[in-house]
C-alpha positions as a Python dict, from the first residue, in 0.01 Angstrom:
ca = {
    (1, 'M'): (0, 0, 0),
    (2, 'S'): (140, 337, -94),
    (3, 'E'): (186, 633, 134),
    (4, 'R'): (-88, 887, 166),
    (5, 'L'): (-7, 1228, 25),
    (6, 'Q'): (44, 1526, 255),
    (7, 'P'): (-4, 1899, 186),
    (8, 'G'): (309, 2032, 15),
    (9, 'D'): (391, 1703, -158),
    (10, 'P'): (426, 1719, -536),
    (11, 'A'): (113, 1566, -691),
    (12, 'P'): (212, 1252, -883),
    (13, 'A'): (196, 1315, -1259),
    (14, 'F'): (-48, 1103, -1458),
    (15, 'T'): (-187, 1050, -1804),
    (16, 'L'): (-502, 837, -1830),
    (17, 'P'): (-775, 778, -2087),
    (18, 'D'): (-1105, 961, -2039),
    (19, 'A'): (-1452, 820, -2113),
    (20, 'D'): (-1392, 872, -2487),
    (21, 'G'): (-1044, 719, -2483),
    (22, 'N'): (-862, 1056, -2508),
    (23, 'E'): (-547, 1092, -2300),
    (24, 'V'): (-574, 1345, -2016),
    (25, 'S'): (-273, 1448, -1807),
    (26, 'L'): (-253, 1635, -1480),
    (27, 'S'): (-3, 1866, -1655),
    (28, 'D'): (-283, 1970, -1897),
    (29, 'H'): (-423, 2166, -1601),
    (30, 'K'): (-104, 2350, -1500),
    (31, 'G'): (-185, 2701, -1380),
    (32, 'R'): (-528, 2591, -1251),
    (33, 'K'): (-624, 2424, -928),
    (34, 'V'): (-747, 2068, -970),
    (35, 'I'): (-972, 1863, -747),
    (36, 'V'): (-879, 1500, -818),
    (37, 'Y'): (-1122, 1258, -659),
    (38, 'F'): (-1096, 880, -649),
    (39, 'Y'): (-1404, 661, -632),
    (40, 'P'): (-1455, 283, -632),
    (41, 'A'): (-1695, 221, -922),
    (42, 'A'): (-1904, 401, -1181),
    (43, 'L'): (-2281, 344, -1178),
    (44, 'T'): (-2298, 258, -806),
    (45, 'P'): (-2521, 461, -569),
    (46, 'G'): (-2253, 640, -363),
    (47, 'C'): (-2027, 712, -658),
    (48, 'T'): (-2322, 838, -862),
    (49, 'K'): (-2425, 1072, -580),
    (50, 'Q'): (-2070, 1208, -553),
    (51, 'A'): (-2027, 1254, -930),
    (52, 'C'): (-2367, 1428, -955),
    (53, 'D'): (-2273, 1658, -664),
    (54, 'F'): (-1951, 1756, -841),
    (55, 'T'): (-2142, 1810, -1169),
    (56, 'D'): (-2406, 2024, -992),
    (57, 'N'): (-2131, 2243, -843),
    (58, 'L'): (-1895, 2244, -1142),
    (59, 'E'): (-1977, 2601, -1247),
    (60, 'L'): (-1915, 2729, -895),
    (61, 'L'): (-1587, 2537, -868),
    (62, 'A'): (-1471, 2638, -1218),
    (63, 'G'): (-1555, 3001, -1140),
    (64, 'A'): (-1325, 2976, -837),
    (65, 'G'): (-1045, 2838, -1060),
    (66, 'Y'): (-1086, 2464, -995),
    (67, 'D'): (-1103, 2184, -1251),
    (68, 'V'): (-1252, 1852, -1136),
    (69, 'I'): (-1125, 1507, -1235),
    (70, 'G'): (-1277, 1180, -1114),
    (71, 'I'): (-1063, 865, -1133),
    (72, 'S'): (-1178, 504, -1088),
    (73, 'P'): (-1050, 161, -1193),
    (74, 'D'): (-1335, 137, -1449),
    (75, 'K'): (-1265, 103, -1821),
    (76, 'P'): (-1342, 403, -2052),
    (77, 'E'): (-1653, 230, -2193),
    (78, 'K'): (-1810, 207, -1846),
    (79, 'L'): (-1717, 570, -1775),
    (80, 'A'): (-1889, 679, -2099),
    (81, 'K'): (-2204, 492, -1992),
    (82, 'F'): (-2182, 650, -1644),
    (83, 'R'): (-2138, 999, -1792),
    (84, 'D'): (-2421, 958, -2041),
    (85, 'T'): (-2663, 787, -1798),
    (86, 'E'): (-2615, 1052, -1528),
    (87, 'S'): (-2545, 1356, -1755),
    (88, 'L'): (-2213, 1410, -1580),
    (89, 'K'): (-1996, 1707, -1674),
    (90, 'V'): (-1684, 1623, -1471),
    (91, 'T'): (-1384, 1468, -1646),
    (92, 'L'): (-1382, 1094, -1569),
    (93, 'L'): (-1058, 901, -1613),
    (94, 'A'): (-994, 526, -1627),
    (95, 'D'): (-719, 368, -1417),
    (96, 'P'): (-781, -8, -1459),
    (97, 'D'): (-427, -103, -1355),
    (98, 'K'): (-464, 120, -1044),
    (99, 'K'): (-120, 282, -1086),
    (100, 'V'): (-250, 636, -1028),
    (101, 'L'): (-483, 523, -748),
    (102, 'D'): (-178, 368, -584),
    (103, 'A'): (47, 672, -643),
    (104, 'Y'): (-212, 892, -468),
    (105, 'G'): (-258, 653, -175),
    (106, 'A'): (-619, 592, -284),
    (107, 'Y'): (-589, 215, -315),
    (108, 'G'): (-527, -10, -20),
    (109, 'E'): (-664, -217, 262),
    (110, 'K'): (-1029, -166, 348),
    (111, 'K'): (-1249, -322, 610),
    (112, 'N'): (-1616, -391, 558),
    (113, 'Y'): (-1841, -607, 775),
    (114, 'G'): (-1536, -755, 949),
    (115, 'K'): (-1365, -856, 623),
    (116, 'T'): (-1037, -702, 509),
    (117, 'Y'): (-977, -662, 137),
    (118, 'M'): (-793, -441, -113),
    (119, 'G'): (-996, -168, -276),
    (120, 'V'): (-1034, 196, -373),
    (121, 'I'): (-1025, 433, -78),
    (122, 'R'): (-1267, 717, -156),
    (123, 'S'): (-1030, 1015, -153),
    (124, 'T'): (-1005, 1374, -271),
    (125, 'I'): (-678, 1551, -342),
    (126, 'V'): (-673, 1925, -412),
    (127, 'V'): (-374, 2019, -629),
    (128, 'D'): (-262, 2383, -652),
    (129, 'E'): (-155, 2571, -967),
    (130, 'E'): (206, 2464, -915),
    (131, 'G'): (120, 2092, -904),
    (132, 'K'): (158, 2060, -526),
    (133, 'V'): (-90, 1892, -294),
    (134, 'E'): (-295, 2159, -115),
    (135, 'R'): (-528, 1917, 67),
    (136, 'A'): (-538, 1538, 91),
    (137, 'L'): (-863, 1390, 221),
    (138, 'Y'): (-898, 1014, 265),
    (139, 'N'): (-1193, 788, 354),
    (140, 'V'): (-1437, 1063, 262),
    (141, 'R'): (-1811, 1005, 249),
    (142, 'A'): (-1986, 1022, -87),
    (143, 'T'): (-2280, 1219, 51),
    (144, 'G'): (-2218, 1578, 156),
    (145, 'H'): (-1852, 1565, 60),
    (146, 'V'): (-1869, 1823, -222),
    (147, 'A'): (-2050, 2074, 4),
    (148, 'K'): (-1778, 2022, 266),
    (149, 'I'): (-1499, 2082, 10),
    (150, 'I'): (-1666, 2402, -111),
    (151, 'K'): (-1698, 2522, 249),
    (152, 'D'): (-1339, 2421, 338),
    (153, 'L'): (-1197, 2595, 30),
    (154, 'G'): (-1396, 2910, 111),
    (155, 'I'): (-1580, 2914, -222),
}
């Protein structure tokens, strides 16, 4: 399991395919703040709620200088279905080999109903204009999380 990121750490660089198979890199967003959030699976209730919350607040976040990227281990085809089914406007990226999830400390040991297993740790990393971690939030809740981020960032 990789180390969790701390404020001030350089955000690990990545290039991943989006829902349409186009390559998107963190460096494409240099000069803007980026909210990178990691979620377990497209088209599941919690992840849908979270993605819809980000979509509903995208204008507000973009107006404050933030881009939003959601990353899951799903394949691009599933992300396209998720985007189209839920009318999502956030950028969704596919990380099926979990390299980026791992680099960001968003993949590791989880416990559920007394069982321990490896999985995606719902996390949100706020990256500043210089590519440094501004905030690193792990084990976040899907519901109410976006409102909390907006409040914490003073938007």
